[in-house]
Amino acid sequence: MTELGIGIGWRPEIAGAVEALPGIDWVEVVAENLCAGHLPDSLARLRSRGVTVVPHGVSLGLGGADRPDAGRLAELAAKATALGAPLVTEHIAFVRAGGPLTATPVLEAGHLLPVPRTWDALDVLCDNVRIAQDALPVPLALENIAALISWPGEELTEGQFLAELVERTGVRLLIDVANLHTNHVNRGEDPSKALSELPVEAIAYVHVAGGLERDGVWHDTHAHPVPPAVLTILADLASRITPPGVLLERDDHFPPPEELAAELTAIRTTLSAAERGGAGRGATGEAAPGRGAAEASGGEAAAPEPEAPRRRTTAEAAPGRGAAADAAPLDEPPLLIGAGARASGGPMPKPPAAPVTVAPPAPERNPHTPRDGARERVAVAEAALLSALVAGTPVPEGFDTRRLGVQSRALAAKRADVVAKVAPELPQILGDGYRPAFLAYAGSRPMTGGYRRDALDFVEHLLVAGRPEDPEARRRLTHWWQDRSGSRPPGRATRLARAARAALVRR
């Protein structure tokens, strides 16, 4: 396993700060924000200093029912080669649904959505992972995601699901301890139990990120400081095995460089405390049996008890399983921030403790191919969920209707935020009217392409409706649309065809 060390997520907004931070061994960059033939100068300078760069994908959708897109895989492979990366990473998630398997229009989530932890979904995911592994020039590692919603009828816990995935495919794991905390708060899942079920020898590296809790819901914003609870889970993980790399993620509301440096110091201190004590508190904050108590803040750890087992490195790990905050809310509504950010929000009651799941034995099958009909069954389930979230169709049976409403509003809010970033002229032209106008549009128009296409469709929607009312703003908006899409807005026939297509999506 490649030893990476301590790193930080590289973002254009903090490129200079990242270059100046002391002790940075490696950086991670969102793959979709790069062009293989035109790497940013900042990344080139970092590479010349020997800093490793790892591309982190967010759009493959390996947990989706469809096989991964060959074009996207080729682009990710080219970026890995251009960066000289030792590995690439993606997510255990689906990001789109529909298409030929369901005979419905393709819908884009614009976000990472959870995969059902069922044998069918595991079969499909494993097949997709093998396809990706064959297309990539370097090893692949997959990240656990954060979620607000839970699938009904799940057959495995998160730890069991990940362990099966690793056993079948040999894929490596990117463990996000902030996501484990998010799922603990939002879904009642025990992070310590998840860690105890993981094949820790498969961990490629670890993510650490911040967020905030509001009304009993944890928002994994990647835009707030790392809370003590997340460092507690990092300490628990580090008490079980030495992670090859740990990376701080920040996607928005970037603090001064000295605050980033302080968070990196807290991460190093937490790891050092686990190294000295050989242990940490349990992932939910309770002292782990037979271990010293590494404080969540990364303080001094108590001396290990004599019988405490020595921590293992990834090279020493046995092939089996591993051994057993508060932030001030912003005035604005909860955001899903950044291309790879995971979260949702809104006032929600605390969930009940997750029931103990004992995985039934895996069905008899060929371990290298999905069971007959598995892709179709997963396709129908994921399309029904995504359609309910973005197209207003009925909530599938067994889901928490209120939580889906919160997730739906969060997805629309994220669309508004990201479109404002890729097309910053739109908030300038529309002023305070931008956000309500976009949310009204998003409520009836699911995203079927990328965010740039979404921006064009939004402006077209306004112009066709004779908006905005201010003539000067409408003139500027028309010029913006013409510069990027064509000579004039679509005619009546085109509008009717698009309206019919939108109606089909809502059915």
Short mmCIF file of C-alpha atoms in Angstrom, two decimals:
data_model
loop_
_atom_site.label_atom_id
_atom_site.label_comp_id
_atom_site.label_asym_id
_atom_site.label_seq_id
_atom_site.Cartn_x
_atom_site.Cartn_y
_atom_site.Cartn_z
CA MET A 1 0.00 0.00 0.00
CA THR A 2 1.38 3.43 -0.96
CA GLU A 3 2.36 5.49 2.09
CA LEU A 4 0.91 8.95 1.48
CA GLY A 5 1.31 10.79 4.79
CA ILE A 6 -0.66 13.95 5.66
CA GLY A 7 -2.46 15.81 2.90
CA ILE A 8 -5.12 18.36 2.04
CA GLY A 9 -7.70 18.71 -0.68
CA TRP A 10 -6.37 21.03 -3.39
CA ARG A 11 -8.91 23.61 -4.55
CA PRO A 12 -8.23 26.59 -6.86
CA GLU A 13 -9.43 29.02 -4.19
CA ILE A 14 -6.71 27.92 -1.75
CA ALA A 15 -4.01 26.86 -4.22
CA GLY A 16 -1.50 29.39 -2.89
CA ALA A 17 -2.21 28.48 0.72
CA VAL A 18 -1.80 24.77 -0.02
CA GLU A 19 1.58 25.40 -1.65
CA ALA A 20 2.74 27.36 1.40
CA LEU A 21 1.48 24.97 4.10
CA PRO A 22 4.35 23.15 5.84
CA GLY A 23 4.48 19.37 6.00
CA ILE A 24 2.08 18.61 3.14
CA ASP A 25 2.99 15.21 1.69
CA TRP A 26 0.20 14.93 -0.86
CA VAL A 27 -2.94 16.55 -2.21
CA GLU A 28 -6.20 15.29 -3.62
CA VAL A 29 -7.96 17.04 -6.51
CA VAL A 30 -11.51 16.65 -7.84
CA ALA A 31 -10.90 14.82 -11.11
CA GLU A 32 -13.79 16.41 -12.98
CA ASN A 33 -12.26 19.86 -12.40
CA LEU A 34 -9.07 18.96 -14.29
CA CYS A 35 -8.08 18.73 -17.94
CA ALA A 36 -5.39 16.11 -18.47
CA GLY A 37 -3.59 18.24 -21.05
CA HIS A 38 -3.71 21.52 -19.11
CA LEU A 39 -2.93 20.96 -15.45
CA PRO A 40 -3.00 24.05 -13.20
CA ASP A 41 0.39 25.63 -12.60
CA SER A 42 -0.04 25.17 -8.86
CA LEU A 43 -0.34 21.39 -9.23
CA ALA A 44 2.68 21.35 -11.52
CA ARG A 45 4.72 23.19 -8.89
CA LEU A 46 3.59 20.82 -6.17
CA ARG A 47 4.52 17.80 -8.29
CA SER A 48 7.95 19.28 -9.00
CA ARG A 49 8.50 19.38 -5.23
CA GLY A 50 7.65 15.70 -4.93
CA VAL A 51 4.11 16.19 -3.61
CA THR A 52 1.86 13.32 -4.67
CA VAL A 53 -1.41 14.26 -6.42
CA VAL A 54 -4.40 11.89 -6.31
CA PRO A 55 -7.44 12.41 -8.58
CA HIS A 56 -10.77 11.98 -6.75
CA GLY A 57 -13.76 11.30 -9.02
CA VAL A 58 -17.36 12.21 -8.25
CA SER A 59 -19.30 11.34 -11.42
CA LEU A 60 -18.71 7.67 -12.31
CA GLY A 61 -21.69 6.47 -10.30
CA LEU A 62 -20.29 2.99 -9.75
CA GLY A 63 -23.23 2.17 -7.48
CA GLY A 64 -25.68 2.83 -10.30
CA ALA A 65 -27.42 0.10 -12.23
CA ASP A 66 -25.70 0.92 -15.53
CA ARG A 67 -22.18 -0.15 -16.37
CA PRO A 68 -19.69 2.69 -15.96
CA ASP A 69 -19.36 4.98 -18.95
CA ALA A 70 -16.28 4.15 -21.02
CA GLY A 71 -15.65 7.81 -21.83
CA ARG A 72 -15.64 8.86 -18.19
CA LEU A 73 -13.32 5.99 -17.33
CA ALA A 74 -10.95 6.96 -20.14
CA GLU A 75 -10.86 10.56 -18.91
CA LEU A 76 -10.14 9.48 -15.34
CA ALA A 77 -7.37 7.15 -16.57
CA ALA A 78 -5.81 9.99 -18.60
CA LYS A 79 -5.82 12.30 -15.58
CA ALA A 80 -4.24 9.65 -13.37
CA THR A 81 -1.48 9.21 -15.95
CA ALA A 82 -0.95 12.96 -16.38
CA LEU A 83 -0.61 13.40 -12.62
CA GLY A 84 1.59 10.35 -12.11
CA ALA A 85 -0.90 9.29 -9.44
CA PRO A 86 -0.33 6.08 -7.46
CA LEU A 87 -4.09 5.46 -7.29
CA VAL A 88 -7.47 7.03 -8.13
CA THR A 89 -10.53 7.25 -5.93
CA GLU A 90 -14.29 7.36 -6.37
CA HIS A 91 -17.43 6.77 -4.30
CA ILE A 92 -19.81 3.98 -3.41
CA ALA A 93 -22.82 5.88 -4.68
CA PHE A 94 -25.16 6.41 -7.57
CA VAL A 95 -25.46 9.83 -9.22
CA ARG A 96 -27.94 9.17 -12.04
CA ALA A 97 -30.76 6.76 -12.82
CA GLY A 98 -33.19 5.88 -15.58
CA GLY A 99 -32.34 5.10 -19.18
CA PRO A 100 -32.70 1.88 -21.17
CA LEU A 101 -32.91 -0.45 -18.15
CA THR A 102 -36.09 1.31 -17.01
CA ALA A 103 -37.26 2.79 -20.34
CA THR A 104 -37.40 6.22 -18.68
CA PRO A 105 -35.44 9.45 -19.22
CA VAL A 106 -32.03 9.63 -17.54
CA LEU A 107 -32.10 11.80 -14.44
CA GLU A 108 -29.02 13.36 -12.83
CA ALA A 109 -28.86 13.78 -9.06
CA GLY A 110 -25.95 16.23 -9.06
CA HIS A 111 -25.00 14.57 -5.80
CA LEU A 112 -23.80 11.31 -4.28
CA LEU A 113 -26.75 9.15 -3.24
CA PRO A 114 -26.56 5.98 -1.12
CA VAL A 115 -26.66 2.53 -2.66
CA PRO A 116 -29.05 0.00 -1.09
CA ARG A 117 -27.05 -2.48 0.99
CA THR A 118 -28.56 -5.54 -0.63
CA TRP A 119 -27.07 -8.55 -2.37
CA ASP A 120 -28.42 -7.33 -5.71
CA ALA A 121 -26.81 -3.92 -5.33
CA LEU A 122 -23.57 -5.52 -4.13
CA ASP A 123 -23.49 -7.78 -7.20
CA VAL A 124 -23.95 -4.80 -9.53
CA LEU A 125 -21.41 -2.66 -7.68
CA CYS A 126 -18.78 -5.40 -7.77
CA ASP A 127 -19.28 -5.90 -11.51
CA ASN A 128 -18.97 -2.16 -12.11
CA VAL A 129 -15.85 -1.98 -9.97
CA ARG A 130 -14.19 -4.75 -11.99
CA ILE A 131 -14.98 -2.88 -15.22
CA ALA A 132 -13.43 0.28 -13.76
CA GLN A 133 -10.37 -1.58 -12.48
CA ASP A 134 -9.75 -3.03 -15.94
CA ALA A 135 -9.92 0.46 -17.51
CA LEU A 136 -7.69 2.30 -15.02
CA PRO A 137 -3.87 2.28 -15.08
CA VAL A 138 -3.54 2.40 -11.27
CA PRO A 139 -5.39 0.87 -8.31
CA LEU A 140 -8.87 2.11 -7.42
CA ALA A 141 -10.09 3.01 -3.93
CA LEU A 142 -13.73 3.66 -3.07
CA GLU A 143 -15.15 6.00 -0.42
CA ASN A 144 -18.04 5.42 1.96
CA ILE A 145 -20.53 8.26 1.65
CA ALA A 146 -22.69 10.21 4.09
CA ALA A 147 -26.46 10.06 3.78
CA LEU A 148 -29.63 11.33 5.35
CA ILE A 149 -31.97 8.69 3.97
CA SER A 150 -31.94 4.94 4.55
CA TRP A 151 -33.13 2.28 2.15
CA PRO A 152 -35.86 -0.04 3.44
CA GLY A 153 -35.11 -3.75 3.49
CA GLU A 154 -31.32 -3.52 3.64
CA GLU A 155 -29.62 -6.91 4.06
CA LEU A 156 -26.13 -5.89 5.25
CA THR A 157 -24.57 -3.31 7.54
CA GLU A 158 -22.14 -0.78 6.08
CA GLY A 159 -19.15 -2.72 7.42
CA GLN A 160 -20.44 -6.01 6.02
CA PHE A 161 -21.17 -4.41 2.66
CA LEU A 162 -17.66 -2.94 2.39
CA ALA A 163 -16.03 -6.18 3.55
CA GLU A 164 -17.88 -8.18 0.88
CA LEU A 165 -16.93 -5.60 -1.75
CA VAL A 166 -13.24 -5.84 -0.88
CA GLU A 167 -13.30 -9.64 -0.72
CA ARG A 168 -14.88 -9.97 -4.15
CA THR A 169 -12.96 -7.28 -6.04
CA GLY A 170 -9.76 -6.52 -4.14
CA VAL A 171 -10.66 -2.82 -4.36
CA ARG A 172 -9.13 -0.53 -1.75
CA LEU A 173 -11.09 1.64 0.63
CA LEU A 174 -11.08 5.38 1.25
CA ILE A 175 -12.65 5.69 4.70
CA ASP A 176 -14.22 9.07 5.42
CA VAL A 177 -14.51 9.35 9.20
CA ALA A 178 -16.65 12.48 8.84
CA ASN A 179 -19.15 10.42 6.86
CA LEU A 180 -19.20 7.80 9.61
CA HIS A 181 -20.06 10.60 12.04
CA THR A 182 -22.76 11.93 9.70
CA ASN A 183 -24.38 8.52 9.47
CA HIS A 184 -24.18 8.15 13.24
CA VAL A 185 -26.10 11.39 13.82
CA ASN A 186 -28.53 11.11 10.90
CA ARG A 187 -29.16 7.37 10.72
CA GLY A 188 -28.22 6.05 14.15
CA GLU A 189 -25.36 3.90 12.82
CA ASP A 190 -22.50 3.05 15.16
CA PRO A 191 -19.16 4.14 13.64
CA SER A 192 -17.18 1.92 16.00
CA LYS A 193 -19.16 -1.11 14.86
CA ALA A 194 -18.59 -0.15 11.21
CA LEU A 195 -14.84 0.12 11.84
CA SER A 196 -14.77 -3.23 13.61
CA GLU A 197 -16.34 -4.91 10.57
CA LEU A 198 -14.00 -3.34 8.01
CA PRO A 199 -11.11 -5.15 6.36
CA VAL A 200 -8.67 -2.54 7.65
CA GLU A 201 -5.82 -3.90 5.55
CA ALA A 202 -7.66 -2.54 2.49
CA ILE A 203 -7.64 1.09 3.64
CA ALA A 204 -5.78 3.28 1.14
CA TYR A 205 -6.30 6.52 3.04
CA VAL A 206 -8.70 8.46 5.25
CA HIS A 207 -10.76 11.64 4.79
CA VAL A 208 -11.35 14.12 7.60
CA ALA A 209 -13.83 16.99 7.15
CA GLY A 210 -16.03 19.38 9.06
CA GLY A 211 -19.70 20.21 9.18
CA LEU A 212 -22.34 21.41 11.60
CA GLU A 213 -25.36 20.07 13.43
CA ARG A 214 -28.69 21.85 13.22
CA ASP A 215 -32.01 20.62 14.59
CA GLY A 216 -30.62 17.15 15.15
CA VAL A 217 -29.30 16.77 11.59
CA TRP A 218 -25.60 16.73 10.77
CA HIS A 219 -24.70 18.72 7.66
CA ASP A 220 -21.50 17.34 6.11
CA THR A 221 -20.71 20.69 4.52
CA HIS A 222 -16.92 20.51 4.08
CA ALA A 223 -17.18 24.22 4.88
CA HIS A 224 -16.79 24.24 8.67
CA PRO A 225 -14.04 23.24 11.12
CA VAL A 226 -13.46 19.57 11.91
CA PRO A 227 -15.38 18.87 15.14
CA PRO A 228 -14.00 16.85 18.08
CA ALA A 229 -16.43 13.99 17.32
CA VAL A 230 -14.83 13.40 13.93
CA LEU A 231 -11.33 13.41 15.45
CA THR A 232 -12.61 10.87 17.98
CA ILE A 233 -13.51 8.50 15.15
CA LEU A 234 -10.13 9.15 13.53
CA ALA A 235 -8.47 8.21 16.83
CA ASP A 236 -10.56 5.01 16.98
CA LEU A 237 -9.52 4.06 13.46
CA ALA A 238 -5.87 4.91 14.12
CA SER A 239 -5.97 2.74 17.26
CA ARG A 240 -6.75 -0.25 15.05
CA ILE A 241 -4.26 0.31 12.23
CA THR A 242 -1.85 2.95 10.95
CA PRO A 243 -3.62 4.57 7.97
CA PRO A 244 -1.34 5.01 4.93
CA GLY A 245 -2.62 8.55 4.47
CA VAL A 246 -4.96 11.09 6.06
CA LEU A 247 -6.38 14.05 4.17
CA LEU A 248 -8.21 17.20 5.28
CA GLU A 249 -11.10 18.18 2.99
CA ARG A 250 -12.41 21.73 2.65
CA ASP A 251 -14.70 22.74 -0.22
CA ASP A 252 -16.08 26.17 0.66
CA HIS A 253 -16.00 29.04 3.18
CA PHE A 254 -12.22 28.66 3.13
CA PRO A 255 -10.55 29.93 6.33
CA PRO A 256 -7.21 31.74 6.59
CA PRO A 257 -4.16 29.53 5.98
CA GLU A 258 -3.30 29.47 9.68
CA GLU A 259 -6.67 27.84 10.46
CA LEU A 260 -6.05 25.14 7.86
CA ALA A 261 -2.61 24.60 9.38
CA ALA A 262 -4.18 24.29 12.85
CA GLU A 263 -6.62 21.64 11.62
CA LEU A 264 -3.77 19.69 10.06
CA THR A 265 -1.91 19.94 13.36
CA ALA A 266 -4.95 18.57 15.20
CA ILE A 267 -5.02 15.62 12.80
CA ARG A 268 -1.31 14.94 13.33
CA THR A 269 -1.74 15.19 17.11
CA THR A 270 -4.66 12.76 17.05
CA LEU A 271 -2.62 10.25 15.05
CA SER A 272 0.42 10.70 17.30
CA ALA A 273 -1.71 10.13 20.41
CA ALA A 274 -3.01 6.88 18.94
CA GLU A 275 0.55 5.91 18.00
CA ARG A 276 1.79 6.49 21.56
CA GLY A 277 -1.19 4.94 23.30
CA GLY A 278 -1.94 2.19 20.82
CA ALA A 279 -5.60 3.05 21.21
CA GLY A 280 -8.33 5.66 21.35
CA ARG A 281 -11.84 6.20 22.45
CA GLY A 282 -14.60 4.30 20.73
CA ALA A 283 -16.00 5.97 17.64
CA THR A 284 -19.10 7.15 19.49
CA GLY A 285 -16.98 8.74 22.21
CA GLU A 286 -16.89 5.91 24.78
CA ALA A 287 -13.54 4.58 25.87
CA ALA A 288 -12.80 1.43 23.91
CA PRO A 289 -12.30 -1.69 26.04
CA GLY A 290 -8.68 -2.66 26.62
CA ARG A 291 -7.35 0.62 25.22
CA GLY A 292 -5.98 3.87 26.50
CA ALA A 293 -8.17 6.93 26.00
CA ALA A 294 -6.89 9.20 23.25
CA GLU A 295 -8.78 12.43 23.61
CA ALA A 296 -10.94 13.56 20.69
CA SER A 297 -9.03 16.79 20.51
CA GLY A 298 -5.81 14.89 19.96
CA GLY A 299 -4.48 15.37 23.51
CA GLU A 300 -2.24 13.07 25.49
CA ALA A 301 -3.33 9.44 25.55
CA ALA A 302 -3.31 7.33 28.68
CA ALA A 303 -0.73 4.58 28.81
CA PRO A 304 -2.01 1.37 27.21
CA GLU A 305 -3.06 -1.44 29.46
CA PRO A 306 -0.65 -4.39 29.43
CA GLU A 307 -3.01 -6.66 27.56
CA ALA A 308 -3.80 -4.12 24.82
CA PRO A 309 -2.76 -5.53 21.43
CA ARG A 310 -0.13 -3.73 19.40
CA ARG A 311 -1.54 -1.61 16.60
CA ARG A 312 -0.98 -2.94 13.11
CA THR A 313 0.23 -1.29 9.96
CA THR A 314 -1.50 -2.08 6.69
CA ALA A 315 1.39 -4.31 5.75
CA GLU A 316 0.95 -6.35 8.95
CA ALA A 317 -2.84 -6.55 8.98
CA ALA A 318 -4.32 -10.01 8.91
CA PRO A 319 -6.60 -10.87 6.02
CA GLY A 320 -9.62 -10.93 8.34
CA ARG A 321 -11.41 -7.98 9.99
CA GLY A 322 -9.85 -5.28 12.16
CA ALA A 323 -10.00 -5.39 15.98
CA ALA A 324 -12.87 -4.48 17.58
CA ALA A 325 -19.32 18.93 18.02
CA ASP A 326 -20.84 21.69 17.82
CA ALA A 327 -20.44 24.42 15.11
CA ALA A 328 -22.15 27.79 14.83
CA PRO A 329 -24.86 27.67 12.14
CA LEU A 330 -24.70 30.07 9.25
CA ASP A 331 -27.52 32.50 8.55
CA GLU A 332 -28.09 31.04 5.10
CA PRO A 333 -30.01 27.77 4.56
CA PRO A 334 -28.14 24.46 4.65
CA LEU A 335 -25.95 23.88 1.62
CA LEU A 336 -24.62 20.90 -0.24
CA ILE A 337 -21.23 22.40 -0.94
CA GLY A 338 -18.65 21.45 -3.54
CA ALA A 339 -18.52 18.88 -6.27
CA GLY A 340 -17.87 16.08 -3.87
CA ALA A 341 -19.56 17.27 -0.73
CA ARG A 342 -22.01 14.94 0.96
CA ALA A 343 -24.83 16.12 3.14
CA SER A 344 -28.34 17.20 3.60
CA GLY A 345 -30.32 19.08 6.11
CA GLY A 346 -33.42 20.59 7.54
CA PRO A 347 -35.26 20.21 10.84
CA MET A 348 -35.55 16.51 11.55
CA PRO A 349 -36.07 14.42 14.66
CA LYS A 350 -33.16 12.32 15.81
CA PRO A 351 -33.46 8.85 14.28
CA PRO A 352 -33.91 5.80 16.48
CA ALA A 353 -30.87 3.66 17.06
CA ALA A 354 -30.16 1.53 14.02
CA PRO A 355 -31.36 -2.05 14.47
CA VAL A 356 -28.76 -4.76 14.65
CA THR A 357 -28.43 -6.25 11.18
CA VAL A 358 -27.28 -9.82 10.78
CA ALA A 359 -26.50 -10.43 7.16
CA PRO A 360 -28.26 -13.44 5.69
CA PRO A 361 -26.00 -15.81 3.81
CA ALA A 362 -25.18 -14.67 0.30
CA PRO A 363 -27.37 -16.34 -2.32
CA GLU A 364 -25.82 -19.12 -4.38
CA ARG A 365 -24.35 -17.45 -7.43
CA ASN A 366 -21.32 -16.89 -9.65
CA PRO A 367 -19.28 -14.34 -7.66
CA HIS A 368 -18.00 -12.67 -10.84
CA THR A 369 -21.32 -11.75 -12.43
CA PRO A 370 -24.54 -10.20 -11.09
CA ARG A 371 -27.48 -12.50 -10.57
CA ASP A 372 -30.06 -12.64 -13.33
CA GLY A 373 -32.14 -9.49 -13.27
CA ALA A 374 -30.04 -7.78 -10.59
CA ARG A 375 -29.24 -4.75 -12.74
CA GLU A 376 -32.88 -4.34 -13.70
CA ARG A 377 -34.06 -4.58 -10.10
CA VAL A 378 -31.48 -2.07 -8.90
CA ALA A 379 -32.30 0.22 -11.84
CA VAL A 380 -36.00 0.31 -11.00
CA ALA A 381 -35.34 0.97 -7.31
CA GLU A 382 -32.79 3.74 -7.88
CA ALA A 383 -34.87 5.40 -10.61
CA ALA A 384 -37.93 5.44 -8.35
CA LEU A 385 -35.97 7.05 -5.52
CA LEU A 386 -34.25 9.66 -7.70
CA SER A 387 -37.49 10.52 -9.49
CA ALA A 388 -39.16 11.14 -6.13
CA LEU A 389 -36.27 13.39 -5.11
CA VAL A 390 -35.96 15.51 -8.25
CA ALA A 391 -39.15 15.07 -10.29
CA GLY A 392 -41.86 15.06 -7.66
CA THR A 393 -43.08 11.50 -8.23
CA PRO A 394 -44.54 9.53 -5.29
CA VAL A 395 -42.18 8.43 -2.54
CA PRO A 396 -41.36 4.71 -2.94
CA GLU A 397 -42.79 2.41 -0.29
CA GLY A 398 -40.79 2.09 2.90
CA PHE A 399 -38.92 5.41 2.76
CA ASP A 400 -39.30 8.17 5.32
CA THR A 401 -41.37 10.75 3.44
CA ARG A 402 -40.21 13.66 5.57
CA ARG A 403 -36.55 12.82 5.17
CA LEU A 404 -36.95 12.51 1.42
CA GLY A 405 -38.50 15.97 1.43
CA VAL A 406 -35.48 17.34 3.26
CA GLN A 407 -33.14 15.59 0.81
CA SER A 408 -35.14 16.86 -2.17
CA ARG A 409 -34.90 20.47 -1.01
CA ALA A 410 -31.21 20.05 -0.33
CA LEU A 411 -30.59 18.73 -3.85
CA ALA A 412 -32.43 21.71 -5.35
CA ALA A 413 -30.41 24.06 -3.13
CA LYS A 414 -27.19 22.44 -4.28
CA ARG A 415 -28.21 22.86 -7.92
CA ALA A 416 -28.78 26.56 -7.30
CA ASP A 417 -25.42 26.93 -5.57
CA VAL A 418 -23.38 25.05 -8.16
CA VAL A 419 -25.08 26.74 -11.14
CA ALA A 420 -24.24 30.08 -9.49
CA LYS A 421 -20.60 28.98 -9.44
CA VAL A 422 -20.39 27.68 -13.02
CA ALA A 423 -22.41 30.66 -14.33
CA PRO A 424 -21.65 33.52 -11.90
CA GLU A 425 -23.19 36.05 -14.29
CA LEU A 426 -26.69 34.76 -13.50
CA PRO A 427 -26.82 35.92 -9.85
CA GLN A 428 -25.29 39.20 -11.01
CA ILE A 429 -28.01 39.73 -13.62
CA LEU A 430 -30.93 38.49 -11.54
CA GLY A 431 -29.79 39.78 -8.17
CA ASP A 432 -31.86 38.65 -5.20
CA GLY A 433 -34.33 37.05 -7.60
CA TYR A 434 -31.84 34.41 -8.74
CA ARG A 435 -32.30 31.87 -5.97
CA PRO A 436 -36.13 31.84 -5.73
CA ALA A 437 -36.37 31.75 -9.53
CA PHE A 438 -33.96 28.83 -9.76
CA LEU A 439 -35.62 26.84 -6.97
CA ALA A 440 -39.01 27.31 -8.66
CA TYR A 441 -37.48 26.07 -11.92
CA ALA A 442 -35.77 23.11 -10.21
CA GLY A 443 -39.03 22.05 -8.63
CA SER A 444 -40.47 21.14 -12.03
CA ARG A 445 -37.37 20.53 -14.15
CA PRO A 446 -35.10 17.64 -13.12
CA MET A 447 -31.48 17.88 -14.20
CA THR A 448 -30.76 15.64 -17.18
CA GLY A 449 -27.26 16.86 -18.01
CA GLY A 450 -24.41 18.61 -16.23
CA TYR A 451 -24.55 21.88 -14.36
CA ARG A 452 -23.58 24.01 -17.37
CA ARG A 453 -26.46 22.50 -19.32
CA ASP A 454 -28.67 23.15 -16.31
CA ALA A 455 -27.68 26.84 -16.35
CA LEU A 456 -28.61 27.13 -20.03
CA ASP A 457 -31.92 25.34 -19.48
CA PHE A 458 -32.75 27.62 -16.56
CA VAL A 459 -32.14 30.78 -18.58
CA GLU A 460 -34.12 29.38 -21.51
CA HIS A 461 -36.96 28.63 -19.09
CA LEU A 462 -36.97 32.25 -17.90
CA LEU A 463 -36.76 33.80 -21.36
CA VAL A 464 -39.53 31.65 -22.80
CA ALA A 465 -41.73 32.79 -19.92
CA GLY A 466 -40.90 36.45 -20.67
CA ARG A 467 -38.83 36.86 -17.55
CA PRO A 468 -37.28 38.69 -15.85
CA GLU A 469 -39.70 41.59 -16.01
CA ASP A 470 -36.94 44.20 -16.01
CA PRO A 471 -36.14 44.85 -19.72
CA GLU A 472 -32.44 45.51 -19.10
CA ALA A 473 -32.01 42.30 -17.11
CA ARG A 474 -33.89 40.34 -19.79
CA ARG A 475 -31.66 41.84 -22.49
CA ARG A 476 -28.50 40.89 -20.59
CA LEU A 477 -29.85 37.40 -19.94
CA THR A 478 -30.71 36.97 -23.64
CA HIS A 479 -27.18 37.98 -24.65
CA TRP A 480 -25.72 35.56 -22.09
CA TRP A 481 -27.84 32.73 -23.47
CA GLN A 482 -27.02 33.57 -27.11
CA ASP A 483 -23.28 33.66 -26.41
CA ARG A 484 -23.37 30.14 -24.99
CA SER A 485 -26.18 28.31 -26.74
CA GLY A 486 -27.21 29.73 -30.09
CA SER A 487 -28.54 32.70 -31.99
CA ARG A 488 -32.02 32.80 -30.45
CA PRO A 489 -34.21 31.02 -27.90
CA PRO A 490 -36.00 27.90 -29.18
CA GLY A 491 -39.15 28.15 -31.25
CA ARG A 492 -42.63 26.93 -30.37
CA ALA A 493 -42.15 23.38 -31.72
CA THR A 494 -38.98 22.88 -29.73
CA ARG A 495 -40.62 24.23 -26.60
CA LEU A 496 -43.57 21.84 -27.02
CA ALA A 497 -41.24 18.88 -27.50
CA ARG A 498 -39.29 19.76 -24.37
CA ALA A 499 -42.49 20.26 -22.38
CA ALA A 500 -43.70 16.82 -23.47
CA ARG A 501 -40.38 15.28 -22.46
CA ALA A 502 -40.57 16.98 -19.05
CA ALA A 503 -44.13 15.70 -18.59
CA LEU A 504 -42.96 12.15 -19.27
CA VAL A 505 -40.27 12.51 -16.63
CA ARG A 506 -42.87 13.56 -14.04
CA ARG A 507 -45.18 10.61 -14.79
#
